[in-house]
PDB file of C-alpha atoms in Angstrom:
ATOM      1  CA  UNK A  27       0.000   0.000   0.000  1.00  0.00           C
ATOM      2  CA  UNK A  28       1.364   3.731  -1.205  1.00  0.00           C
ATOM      3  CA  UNK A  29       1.080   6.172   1.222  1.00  0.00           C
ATOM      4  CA  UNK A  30      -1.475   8.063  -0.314  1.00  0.00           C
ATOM      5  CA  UNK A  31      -3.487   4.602   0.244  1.00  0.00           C
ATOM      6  CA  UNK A  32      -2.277   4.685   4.017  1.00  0.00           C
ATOM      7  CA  UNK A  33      -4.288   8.222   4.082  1.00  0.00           C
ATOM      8  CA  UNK A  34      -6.867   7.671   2.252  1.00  0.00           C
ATOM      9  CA  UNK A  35      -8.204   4.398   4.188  1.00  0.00           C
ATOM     10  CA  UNK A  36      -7.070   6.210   7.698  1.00  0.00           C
ATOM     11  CA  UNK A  37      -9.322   8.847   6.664  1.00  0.00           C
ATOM     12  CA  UNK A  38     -12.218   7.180   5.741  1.00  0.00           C
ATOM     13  CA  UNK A  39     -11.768   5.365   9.464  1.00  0.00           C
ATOM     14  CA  UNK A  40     -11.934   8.337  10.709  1.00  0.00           C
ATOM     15  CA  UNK A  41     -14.954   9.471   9.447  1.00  0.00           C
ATOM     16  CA  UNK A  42     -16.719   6.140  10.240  1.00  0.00           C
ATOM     17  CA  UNK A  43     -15.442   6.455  13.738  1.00  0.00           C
ATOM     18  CA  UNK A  44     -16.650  10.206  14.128  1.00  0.00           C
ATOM     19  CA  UNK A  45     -19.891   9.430  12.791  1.00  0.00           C
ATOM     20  CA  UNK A  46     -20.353   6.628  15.654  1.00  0.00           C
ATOM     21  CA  UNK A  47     -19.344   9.132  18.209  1.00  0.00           C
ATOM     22  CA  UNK A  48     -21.354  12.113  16.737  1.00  0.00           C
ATOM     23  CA  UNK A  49     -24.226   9.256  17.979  1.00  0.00           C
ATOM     24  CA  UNK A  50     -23.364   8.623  21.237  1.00  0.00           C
ATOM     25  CA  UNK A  51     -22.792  11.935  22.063  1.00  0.00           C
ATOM     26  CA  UNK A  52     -25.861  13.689  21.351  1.00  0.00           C
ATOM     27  CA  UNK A  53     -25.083  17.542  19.710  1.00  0.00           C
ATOM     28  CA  UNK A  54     -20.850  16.869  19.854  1.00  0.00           C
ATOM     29  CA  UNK A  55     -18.587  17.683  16.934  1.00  0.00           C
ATOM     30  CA  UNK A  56     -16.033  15.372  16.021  1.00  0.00           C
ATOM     31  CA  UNK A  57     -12.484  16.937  14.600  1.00  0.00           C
ATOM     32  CA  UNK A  58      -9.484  15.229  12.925  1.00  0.00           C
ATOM     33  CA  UNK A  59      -6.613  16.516  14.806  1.00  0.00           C
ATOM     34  CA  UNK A  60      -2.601  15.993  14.633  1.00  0.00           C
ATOM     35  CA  UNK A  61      -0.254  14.423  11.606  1.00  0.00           C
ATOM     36  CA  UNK A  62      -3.381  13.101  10.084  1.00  0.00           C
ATOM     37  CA  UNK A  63      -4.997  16.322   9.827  1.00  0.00           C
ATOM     38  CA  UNK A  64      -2.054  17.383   7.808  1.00  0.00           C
ATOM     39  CA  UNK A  65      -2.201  14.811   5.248  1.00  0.00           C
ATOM     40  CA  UNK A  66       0.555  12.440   7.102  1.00  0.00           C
ATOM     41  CA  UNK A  67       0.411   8.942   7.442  1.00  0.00           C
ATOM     42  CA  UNK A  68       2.767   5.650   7.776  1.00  0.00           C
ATOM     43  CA  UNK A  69       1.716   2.075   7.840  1.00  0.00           C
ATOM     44  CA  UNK A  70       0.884   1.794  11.686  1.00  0.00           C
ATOM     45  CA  UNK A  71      -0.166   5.394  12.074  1.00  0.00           C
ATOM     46  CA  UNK A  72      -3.018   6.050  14.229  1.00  0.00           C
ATOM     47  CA  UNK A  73      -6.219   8.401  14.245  1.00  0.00           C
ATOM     48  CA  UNK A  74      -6.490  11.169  16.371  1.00  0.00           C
ATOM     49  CA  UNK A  75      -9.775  12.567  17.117  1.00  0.00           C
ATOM     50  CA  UNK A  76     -11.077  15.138  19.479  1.00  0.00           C
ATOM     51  CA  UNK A  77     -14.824  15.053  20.915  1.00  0.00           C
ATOM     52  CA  UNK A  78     -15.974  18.554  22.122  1.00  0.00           C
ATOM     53  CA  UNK A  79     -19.397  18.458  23.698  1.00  0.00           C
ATOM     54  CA  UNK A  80     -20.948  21.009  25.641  1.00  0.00           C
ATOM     55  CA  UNK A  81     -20.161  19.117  29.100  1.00  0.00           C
ATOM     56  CA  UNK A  82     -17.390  17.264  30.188  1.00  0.00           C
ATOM     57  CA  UNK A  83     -17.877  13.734  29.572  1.00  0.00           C
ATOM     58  CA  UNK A  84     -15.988  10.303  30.699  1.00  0.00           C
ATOM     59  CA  UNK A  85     -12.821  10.029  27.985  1.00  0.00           C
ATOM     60  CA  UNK A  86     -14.055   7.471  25.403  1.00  0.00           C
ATOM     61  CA  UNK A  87     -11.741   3.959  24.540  1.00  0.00           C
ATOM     62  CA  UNK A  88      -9.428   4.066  22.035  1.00  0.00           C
ATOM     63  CA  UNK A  89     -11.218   1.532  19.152  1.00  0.00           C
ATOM     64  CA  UNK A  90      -9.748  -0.947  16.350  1.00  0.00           C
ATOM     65  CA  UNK A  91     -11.507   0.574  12.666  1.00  0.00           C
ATOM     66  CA  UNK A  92     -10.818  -1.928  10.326  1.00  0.00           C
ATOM     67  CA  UNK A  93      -7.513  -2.945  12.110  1.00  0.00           C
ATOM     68  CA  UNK A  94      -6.722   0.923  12.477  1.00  0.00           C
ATOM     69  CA  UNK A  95      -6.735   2.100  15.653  1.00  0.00           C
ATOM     70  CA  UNK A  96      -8.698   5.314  16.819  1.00  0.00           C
ATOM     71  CA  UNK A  97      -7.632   7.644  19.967  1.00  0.00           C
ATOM     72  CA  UNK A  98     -10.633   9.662  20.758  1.00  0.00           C
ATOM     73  CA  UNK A  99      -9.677  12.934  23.507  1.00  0.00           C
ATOM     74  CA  UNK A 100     -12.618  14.255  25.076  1.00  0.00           C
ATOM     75  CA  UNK A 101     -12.945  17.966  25.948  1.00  0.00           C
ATOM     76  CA  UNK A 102     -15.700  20.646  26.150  1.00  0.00           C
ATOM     77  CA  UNK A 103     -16.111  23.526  24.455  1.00  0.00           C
ATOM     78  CA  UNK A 104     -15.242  25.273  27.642  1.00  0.00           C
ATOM     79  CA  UNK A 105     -11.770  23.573  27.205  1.00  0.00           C
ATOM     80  CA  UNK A 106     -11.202  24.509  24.068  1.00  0.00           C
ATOM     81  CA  UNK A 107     -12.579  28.503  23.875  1.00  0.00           C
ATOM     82  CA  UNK A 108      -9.758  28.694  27.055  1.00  0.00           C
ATOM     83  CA  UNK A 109      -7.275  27.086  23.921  1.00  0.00           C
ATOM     84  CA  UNK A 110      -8.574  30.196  21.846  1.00  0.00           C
ATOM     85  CA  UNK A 111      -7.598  32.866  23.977  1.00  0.00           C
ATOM     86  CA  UNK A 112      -4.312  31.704  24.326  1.00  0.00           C
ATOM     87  CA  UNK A 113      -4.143  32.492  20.616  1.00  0.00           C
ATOM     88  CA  UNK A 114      -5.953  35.545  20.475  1.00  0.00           C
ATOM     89  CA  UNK A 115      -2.035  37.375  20.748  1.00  0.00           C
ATOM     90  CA  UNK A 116       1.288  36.906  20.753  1.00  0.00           C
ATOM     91  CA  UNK A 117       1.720  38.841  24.177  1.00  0.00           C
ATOM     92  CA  UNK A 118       5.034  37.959  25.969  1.00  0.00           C
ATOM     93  CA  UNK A 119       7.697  40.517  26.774  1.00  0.00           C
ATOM     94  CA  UNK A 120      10.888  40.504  28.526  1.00  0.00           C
ATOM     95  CA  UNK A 121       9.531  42.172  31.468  1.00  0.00           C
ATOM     96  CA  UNK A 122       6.171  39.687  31.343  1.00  0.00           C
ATOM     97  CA  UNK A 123       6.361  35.643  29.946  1.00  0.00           C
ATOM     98  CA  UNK A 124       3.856  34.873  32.456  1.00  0.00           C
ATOM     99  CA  UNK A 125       1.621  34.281  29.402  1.00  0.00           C
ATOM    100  CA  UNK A 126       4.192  32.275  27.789  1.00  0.00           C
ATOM    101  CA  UNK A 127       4.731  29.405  30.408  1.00  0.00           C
ATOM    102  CA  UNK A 128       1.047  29.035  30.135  1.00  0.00           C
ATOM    103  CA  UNK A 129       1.341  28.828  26.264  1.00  0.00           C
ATOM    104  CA  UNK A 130       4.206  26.443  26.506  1.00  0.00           C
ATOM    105  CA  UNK A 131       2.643  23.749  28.741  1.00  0.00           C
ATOM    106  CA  UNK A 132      -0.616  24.344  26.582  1.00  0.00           C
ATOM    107  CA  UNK A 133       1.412  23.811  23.088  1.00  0.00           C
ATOM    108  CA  UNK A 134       0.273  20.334  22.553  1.00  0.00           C
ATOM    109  CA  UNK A 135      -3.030  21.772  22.905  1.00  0.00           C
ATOM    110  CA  UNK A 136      -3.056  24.609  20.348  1.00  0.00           C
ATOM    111  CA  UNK A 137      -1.066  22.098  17.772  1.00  0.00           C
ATOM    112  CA  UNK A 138      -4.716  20.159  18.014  1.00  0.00           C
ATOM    113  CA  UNK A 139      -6.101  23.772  17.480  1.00  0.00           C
ATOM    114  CA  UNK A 140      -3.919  24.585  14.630  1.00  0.00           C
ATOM    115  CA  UNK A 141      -4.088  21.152  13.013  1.00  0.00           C
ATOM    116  CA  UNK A 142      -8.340  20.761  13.802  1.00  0.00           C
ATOM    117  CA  UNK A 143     -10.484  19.801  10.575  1.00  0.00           C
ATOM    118  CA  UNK A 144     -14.229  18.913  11.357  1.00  0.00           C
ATOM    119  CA  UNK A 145     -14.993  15.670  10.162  1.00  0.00           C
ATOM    120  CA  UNK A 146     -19.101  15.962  10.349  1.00  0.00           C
ATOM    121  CA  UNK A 147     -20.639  17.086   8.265  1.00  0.00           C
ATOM    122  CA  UNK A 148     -18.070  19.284   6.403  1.00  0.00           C
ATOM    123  CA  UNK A 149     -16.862  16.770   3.942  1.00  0.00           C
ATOM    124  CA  UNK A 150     -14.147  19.264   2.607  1.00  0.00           C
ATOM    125  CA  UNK A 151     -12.686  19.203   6.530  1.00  0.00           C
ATOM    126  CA  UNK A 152     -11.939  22.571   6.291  1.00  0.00           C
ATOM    127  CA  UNK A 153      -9.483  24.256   9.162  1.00  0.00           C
ATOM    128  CA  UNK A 154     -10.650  25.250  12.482  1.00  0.00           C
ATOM    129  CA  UNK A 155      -8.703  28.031  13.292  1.00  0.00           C
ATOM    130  CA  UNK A 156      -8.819  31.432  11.500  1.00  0.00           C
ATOM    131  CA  UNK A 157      -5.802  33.161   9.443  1.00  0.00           C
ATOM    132  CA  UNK A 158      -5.044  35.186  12.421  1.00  0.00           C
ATOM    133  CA  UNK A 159      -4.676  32.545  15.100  1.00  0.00           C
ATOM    134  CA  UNK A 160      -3.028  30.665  12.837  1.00  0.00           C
ATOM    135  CA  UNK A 161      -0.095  33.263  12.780  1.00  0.00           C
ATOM    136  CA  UNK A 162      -0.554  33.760  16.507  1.00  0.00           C
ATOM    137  CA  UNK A 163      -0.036  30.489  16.480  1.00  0.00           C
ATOM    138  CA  UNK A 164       3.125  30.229  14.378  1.00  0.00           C
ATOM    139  CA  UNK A 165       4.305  32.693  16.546  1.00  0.00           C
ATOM    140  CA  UNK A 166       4.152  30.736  20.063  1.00  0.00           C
ATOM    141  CA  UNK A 167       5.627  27.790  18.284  1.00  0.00           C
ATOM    142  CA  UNK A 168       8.877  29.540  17.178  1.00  0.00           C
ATOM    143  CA  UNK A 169       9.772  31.003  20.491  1.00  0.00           C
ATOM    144  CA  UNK A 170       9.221  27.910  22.089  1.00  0.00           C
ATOM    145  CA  UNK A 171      11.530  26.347  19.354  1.00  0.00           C
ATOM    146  CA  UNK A 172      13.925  29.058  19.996  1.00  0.00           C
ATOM    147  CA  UNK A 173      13.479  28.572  24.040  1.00  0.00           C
ATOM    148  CA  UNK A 174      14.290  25.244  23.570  1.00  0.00           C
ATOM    149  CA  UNK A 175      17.276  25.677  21.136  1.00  0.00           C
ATOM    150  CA  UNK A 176      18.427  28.009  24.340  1.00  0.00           C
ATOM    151  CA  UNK A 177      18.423  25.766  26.716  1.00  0.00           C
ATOM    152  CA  UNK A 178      20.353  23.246  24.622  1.00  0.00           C
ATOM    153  CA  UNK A 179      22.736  25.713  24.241  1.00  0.00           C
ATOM    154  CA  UNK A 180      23.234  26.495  27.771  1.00  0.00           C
ATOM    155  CA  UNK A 181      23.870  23.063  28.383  1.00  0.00           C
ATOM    156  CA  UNK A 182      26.441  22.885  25.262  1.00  0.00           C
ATOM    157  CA  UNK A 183      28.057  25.357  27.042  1.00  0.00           C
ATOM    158  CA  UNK A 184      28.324  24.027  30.305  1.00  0.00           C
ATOM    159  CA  UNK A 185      29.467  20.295  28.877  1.00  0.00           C
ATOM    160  CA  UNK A 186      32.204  21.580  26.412  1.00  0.00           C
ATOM    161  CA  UNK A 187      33.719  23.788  29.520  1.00  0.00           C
ATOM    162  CA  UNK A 188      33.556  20.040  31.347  1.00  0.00           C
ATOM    163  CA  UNK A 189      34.906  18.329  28.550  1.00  0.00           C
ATOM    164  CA  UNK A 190      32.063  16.141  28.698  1.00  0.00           C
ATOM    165  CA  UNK A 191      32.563  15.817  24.810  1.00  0.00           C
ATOM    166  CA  UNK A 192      30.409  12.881  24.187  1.00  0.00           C
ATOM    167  CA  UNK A 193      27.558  14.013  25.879  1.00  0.00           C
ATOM    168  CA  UNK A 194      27.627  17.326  24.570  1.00  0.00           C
ATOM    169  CA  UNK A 195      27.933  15.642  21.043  1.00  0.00           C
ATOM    170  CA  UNK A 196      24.600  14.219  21.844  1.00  0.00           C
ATOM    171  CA  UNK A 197      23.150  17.251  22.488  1.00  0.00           C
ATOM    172  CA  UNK A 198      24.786  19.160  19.400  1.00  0.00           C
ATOM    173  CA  UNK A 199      22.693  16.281  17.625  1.00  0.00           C
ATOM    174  CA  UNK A 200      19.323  17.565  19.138  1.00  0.00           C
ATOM    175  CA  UNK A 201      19.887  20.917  18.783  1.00  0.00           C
ATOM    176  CA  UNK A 202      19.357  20.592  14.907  1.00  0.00           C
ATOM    177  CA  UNK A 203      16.684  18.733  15.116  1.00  0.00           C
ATOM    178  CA  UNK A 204      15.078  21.496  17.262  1.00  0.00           C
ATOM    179  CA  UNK A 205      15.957  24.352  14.710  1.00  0.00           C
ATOM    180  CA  UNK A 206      14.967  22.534  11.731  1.00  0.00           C
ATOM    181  CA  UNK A 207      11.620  22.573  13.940  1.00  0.00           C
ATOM    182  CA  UNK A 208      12.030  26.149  13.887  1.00  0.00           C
ATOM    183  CA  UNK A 209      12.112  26.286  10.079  1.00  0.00           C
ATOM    184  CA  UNK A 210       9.433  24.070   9.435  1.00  0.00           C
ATOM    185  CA  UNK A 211       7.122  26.140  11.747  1.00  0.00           C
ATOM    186  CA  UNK A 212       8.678  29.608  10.237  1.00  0.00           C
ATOM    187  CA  UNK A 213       7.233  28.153   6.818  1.00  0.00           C
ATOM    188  CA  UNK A 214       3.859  27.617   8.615  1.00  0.00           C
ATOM    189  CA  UNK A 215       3.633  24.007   9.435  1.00  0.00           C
ATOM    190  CA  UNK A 216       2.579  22.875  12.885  1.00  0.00           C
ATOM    191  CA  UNK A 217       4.930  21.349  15.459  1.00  0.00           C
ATOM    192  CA  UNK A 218       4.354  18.079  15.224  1.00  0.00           C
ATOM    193  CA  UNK A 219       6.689  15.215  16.271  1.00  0.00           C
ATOM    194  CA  UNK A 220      10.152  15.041  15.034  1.00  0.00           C
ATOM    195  CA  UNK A 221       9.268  11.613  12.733  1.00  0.00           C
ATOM    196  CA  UNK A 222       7.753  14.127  10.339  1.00  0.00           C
ATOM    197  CA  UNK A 223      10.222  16.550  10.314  1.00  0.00           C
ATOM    198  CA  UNK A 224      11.435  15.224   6.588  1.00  0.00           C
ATOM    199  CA  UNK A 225       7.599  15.593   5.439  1.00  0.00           C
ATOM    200  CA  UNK A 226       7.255  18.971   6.625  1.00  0.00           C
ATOM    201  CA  UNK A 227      11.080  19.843   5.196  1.00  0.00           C
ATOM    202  CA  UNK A 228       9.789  18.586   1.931  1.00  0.00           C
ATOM    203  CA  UNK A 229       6.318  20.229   2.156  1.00  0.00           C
ATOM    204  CA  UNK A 230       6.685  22.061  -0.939  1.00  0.00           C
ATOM    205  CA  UNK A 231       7.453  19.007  -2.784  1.00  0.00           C
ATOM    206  CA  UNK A 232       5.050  16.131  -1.544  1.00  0.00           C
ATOM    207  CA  UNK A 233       6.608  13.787  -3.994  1.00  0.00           C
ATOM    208  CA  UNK A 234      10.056  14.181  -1.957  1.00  0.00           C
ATOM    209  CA  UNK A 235      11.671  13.930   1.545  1.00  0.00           C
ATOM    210  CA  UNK A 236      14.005  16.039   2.776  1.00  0.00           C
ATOM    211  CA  UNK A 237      16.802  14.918   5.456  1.00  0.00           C
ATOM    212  CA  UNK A 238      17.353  17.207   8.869  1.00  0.00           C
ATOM    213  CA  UNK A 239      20.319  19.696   7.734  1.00  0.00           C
ATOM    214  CA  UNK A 240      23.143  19.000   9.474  1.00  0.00           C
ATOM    215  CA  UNK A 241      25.135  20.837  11.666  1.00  0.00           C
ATOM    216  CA  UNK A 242      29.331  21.625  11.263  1.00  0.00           C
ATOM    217  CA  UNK A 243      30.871  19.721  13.412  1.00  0.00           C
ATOM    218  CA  UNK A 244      32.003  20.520  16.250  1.00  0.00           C
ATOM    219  CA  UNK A 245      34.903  21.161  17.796  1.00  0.00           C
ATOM    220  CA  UNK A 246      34.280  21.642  21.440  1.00  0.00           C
ATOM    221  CA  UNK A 247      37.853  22.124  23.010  1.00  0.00           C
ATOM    222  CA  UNK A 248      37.874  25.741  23.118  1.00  0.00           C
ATOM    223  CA  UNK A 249      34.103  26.129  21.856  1.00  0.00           C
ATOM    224  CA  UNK A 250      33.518  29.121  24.489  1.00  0.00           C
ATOM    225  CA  UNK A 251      36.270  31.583  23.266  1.00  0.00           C
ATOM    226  CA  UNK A 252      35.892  30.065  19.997  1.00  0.00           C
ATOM    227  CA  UNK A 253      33.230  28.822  17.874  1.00  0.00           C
ATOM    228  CA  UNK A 254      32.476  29.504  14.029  1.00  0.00           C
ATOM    229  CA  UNK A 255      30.482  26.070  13.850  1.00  0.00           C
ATOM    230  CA  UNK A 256      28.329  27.501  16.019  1.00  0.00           C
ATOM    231  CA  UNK A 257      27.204  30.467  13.688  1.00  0.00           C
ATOM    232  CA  UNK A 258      24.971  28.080  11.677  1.00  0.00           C
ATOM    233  CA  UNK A 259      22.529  27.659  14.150  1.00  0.00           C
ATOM    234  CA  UNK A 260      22.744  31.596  14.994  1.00  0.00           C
ATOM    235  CA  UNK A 261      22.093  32.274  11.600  1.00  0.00           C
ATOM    236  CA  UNK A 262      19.042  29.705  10.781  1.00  0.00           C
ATOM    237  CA  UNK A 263      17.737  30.738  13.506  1.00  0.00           C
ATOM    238  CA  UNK A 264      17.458  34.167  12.863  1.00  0.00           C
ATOM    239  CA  UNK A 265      16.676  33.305   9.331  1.00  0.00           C
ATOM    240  CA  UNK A 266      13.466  31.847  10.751  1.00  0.00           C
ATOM    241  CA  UNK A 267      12.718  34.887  13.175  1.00  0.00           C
ATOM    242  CA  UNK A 268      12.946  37.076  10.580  1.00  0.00           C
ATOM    243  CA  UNK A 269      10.245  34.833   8.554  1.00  0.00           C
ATOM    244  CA  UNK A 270       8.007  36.066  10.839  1.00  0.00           C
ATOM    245  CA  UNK A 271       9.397  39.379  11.700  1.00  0.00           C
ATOM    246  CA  UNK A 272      10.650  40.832   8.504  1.00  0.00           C
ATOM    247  CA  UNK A 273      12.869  44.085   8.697  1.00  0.00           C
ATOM    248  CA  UNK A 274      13.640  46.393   5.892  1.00  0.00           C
ATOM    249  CA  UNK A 275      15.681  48.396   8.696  1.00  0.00           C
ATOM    250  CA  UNK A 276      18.993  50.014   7.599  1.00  0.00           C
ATOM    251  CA  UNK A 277      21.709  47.676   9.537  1.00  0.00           C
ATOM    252  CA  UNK A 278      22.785  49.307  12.450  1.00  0.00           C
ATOM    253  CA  UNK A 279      26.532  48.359  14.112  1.00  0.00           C
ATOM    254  CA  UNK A 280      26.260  45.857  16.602  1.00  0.00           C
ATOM    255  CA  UNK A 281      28.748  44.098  19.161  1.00  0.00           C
ATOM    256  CA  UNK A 282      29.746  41.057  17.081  1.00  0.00           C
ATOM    257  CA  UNK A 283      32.761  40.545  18.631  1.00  0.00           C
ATOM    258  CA  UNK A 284      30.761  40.396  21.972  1.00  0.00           C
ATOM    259  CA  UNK A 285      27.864  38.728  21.166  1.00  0.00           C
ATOM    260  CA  UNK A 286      28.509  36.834  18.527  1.00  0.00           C
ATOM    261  CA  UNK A 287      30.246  33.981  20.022  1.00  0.00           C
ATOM    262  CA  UNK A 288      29.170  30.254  21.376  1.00  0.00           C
ATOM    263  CA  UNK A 289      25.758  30.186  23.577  1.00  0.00           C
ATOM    264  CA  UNK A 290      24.343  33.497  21.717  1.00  0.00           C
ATOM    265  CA  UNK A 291      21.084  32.617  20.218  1.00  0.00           C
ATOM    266  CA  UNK A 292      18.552  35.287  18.962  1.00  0.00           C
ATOM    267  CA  UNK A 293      14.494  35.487  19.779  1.00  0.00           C
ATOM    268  CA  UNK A 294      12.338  37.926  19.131  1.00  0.00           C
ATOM    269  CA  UNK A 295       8.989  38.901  21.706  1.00  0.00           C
ATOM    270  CA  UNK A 296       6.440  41.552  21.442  1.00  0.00           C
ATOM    271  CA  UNK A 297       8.512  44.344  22.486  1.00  0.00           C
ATOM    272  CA  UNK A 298      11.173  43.115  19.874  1.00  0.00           C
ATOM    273  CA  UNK A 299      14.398  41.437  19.387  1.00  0.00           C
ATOM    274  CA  UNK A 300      17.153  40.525  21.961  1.00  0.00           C
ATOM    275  CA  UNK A 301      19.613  37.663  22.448  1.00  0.00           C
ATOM    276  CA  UNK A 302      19.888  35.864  25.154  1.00  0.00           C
ATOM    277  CA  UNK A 303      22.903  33.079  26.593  1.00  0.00           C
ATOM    278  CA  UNK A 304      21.280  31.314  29.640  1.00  0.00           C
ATOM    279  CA  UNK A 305      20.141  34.689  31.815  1.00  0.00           C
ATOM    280  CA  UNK A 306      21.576  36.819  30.126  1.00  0.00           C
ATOM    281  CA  UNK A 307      19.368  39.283  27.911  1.00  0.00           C
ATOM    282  CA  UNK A 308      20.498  42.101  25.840  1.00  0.00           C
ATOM    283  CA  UNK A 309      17.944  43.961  23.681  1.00  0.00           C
ATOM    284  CA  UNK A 310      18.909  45.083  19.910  1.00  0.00           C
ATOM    285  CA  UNK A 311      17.043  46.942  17.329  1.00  0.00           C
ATOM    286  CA  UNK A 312      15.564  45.868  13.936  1.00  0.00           C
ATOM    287  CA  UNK A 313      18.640  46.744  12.559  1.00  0.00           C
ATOM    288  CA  UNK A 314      21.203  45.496  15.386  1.00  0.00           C
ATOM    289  CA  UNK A 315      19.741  42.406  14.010  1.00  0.00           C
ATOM    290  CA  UNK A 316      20.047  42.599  11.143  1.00  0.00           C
ATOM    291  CA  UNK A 317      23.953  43.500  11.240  1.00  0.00           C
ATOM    292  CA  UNK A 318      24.310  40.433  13.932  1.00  0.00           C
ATOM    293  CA  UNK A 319      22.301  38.069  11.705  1.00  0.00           C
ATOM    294  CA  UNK A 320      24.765  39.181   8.587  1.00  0.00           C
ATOM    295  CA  UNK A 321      27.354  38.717  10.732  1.00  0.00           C
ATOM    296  CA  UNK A 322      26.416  34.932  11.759  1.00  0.00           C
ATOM    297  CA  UNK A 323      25.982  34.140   8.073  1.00  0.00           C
ATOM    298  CA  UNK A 324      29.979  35.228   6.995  1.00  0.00           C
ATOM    299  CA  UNK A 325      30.912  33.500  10.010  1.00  0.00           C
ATOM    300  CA  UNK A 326      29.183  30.345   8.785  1.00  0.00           C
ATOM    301  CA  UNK A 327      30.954  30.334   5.674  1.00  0.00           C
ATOM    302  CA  UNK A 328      34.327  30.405   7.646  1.00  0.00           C
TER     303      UNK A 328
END
């Protein structure tokens, strides 16, 4: 069986299996959620479906469709108008993330938002969440990317000063499969689990896969004081910041020689750019950033 067959029969499970549930729960809508939504299957994969009814009701069993099984979560539409909100802005500031640890432990949650199609009785299963939350969306998704690519790169830090080579190898292997997350939700794709990442690489090609982009390597003995493999990751990250937060802001001179070097990552909240190395914060402009972004690329080259 193609894949396109592995899709195909997965979703006409699902819309068996929603139209079972839309009867035994009187007045509930039924939504495809997660990979599936997104037109991604394998041989094994499962379906994900949410139930929203007006009350909270007893989680239903998982089933067996046709050999396929079906994962039903339960939630009310209380539940998931609370999900809304969280999208209604991209509000966290230096001074204020309260916002954003909420979003973060709720992330799972929006990607069900963001990747939502109703399966009853909209046969074209079209998307749940409007353009706008749909950005807002995007947004939350690429600072927790870039949180996360920060906190790897604290502990790179911390392991290469150790000489704990080998595990910070391991690490230096995560980290780029967190900022090719980063890309893929830059060019609008949910963040869904790293097994798709070659999918959503190759989006714009659905005939093709494309592999996780590697990082240099490394060379950790003397990575704090110096570090030109590190600039990739500077760079593509900023490169996917500035997908979302384009600047056409004349370059301004910035402290490369400073802040340019291993740990430095950039992010970019409400009140607008900064980069950070485990607590340390220090704001730049629109065009700071850009000359520190320009800056990352030539060192990549190197």
């Amino acid at each position: 069986m193609t894949p396109a067959r592995w899709l195909q029969a997965r979703l006409k499970v699902a819309e068996q299996a929603a139209a079972t549930l839309a009867d035994e729960f009187s007045g509930a809508d039924v939504w495809l959620v997660g990979a599936l939504a997104e037109g991604l299957a394998h041989q094994q994969s499962d379906v994900d479906l949410l139930l929203i009814t007006q009350e909270p009701v007893a989680e239903p069993r998982s089933r067996l469709v046709h050999g396929i099984r079906v994962d039903v979560r339960a939630v009310s539409w209380d539940t998931v108008h609370a999900w809304r909100t969280l999208l209604d802005a991209f509000t966290v500031t230096r001074d204020d993330i309260e916002t954003f640890r909420t979003v973060r432990t709720r992330l799972s949650d929006l990607t069900l938002l963001r990747t939502a199609r109703p399966l009853a009785p909209a046969p074209d299963l079209p998307q749940v969440l409007a353009p706008g939350q749909r950005a807002t969306y995007q947004r939350w998704a690429l600072a927790d990317r870039c949180e996360a690519a920060a906190s790897l790169a604290e502990d790179l830090l911390g392991l290469a000063q150790a000489g704990l080579y080998p595990h910070a190898d391991l690490v230096w292997n995560q980290l780029a499969r967190v900022v090719a997350q980063a890309e893929t939700v830059a060019a609008g794709a949910p963040l869904l689990g790293e097994k798709w990442l070659p999918s959503l690489l190759g989006s714009h090609d659905p005939d093709r896969f494309k592999a996780i982009p590697e990082l240099p390597e490394p060379r950790w003995p003397g990575a704090a004081a110096h570090s030109p493999f590190f600039a990739t990751v500077q760079a593509r990250l900023a490169d996917a910041l500035f997908a979302l937060w384009p600047s056409d802001a004349d370059p301004d001179p910035a402290d490369e020689a400073g802040l340019g070097g291993f740990g430095w990552l950039p992010q970019h909240y409400h009140d607008g750019w900064f980069l950070r190395r485990g607590d340390a914060h220090i704001p730049l402009s629109n065009g700071q950033m850009r000359t520190w972004r320009q800056a990352m690329v030539r060192r990549s080259r190197t």
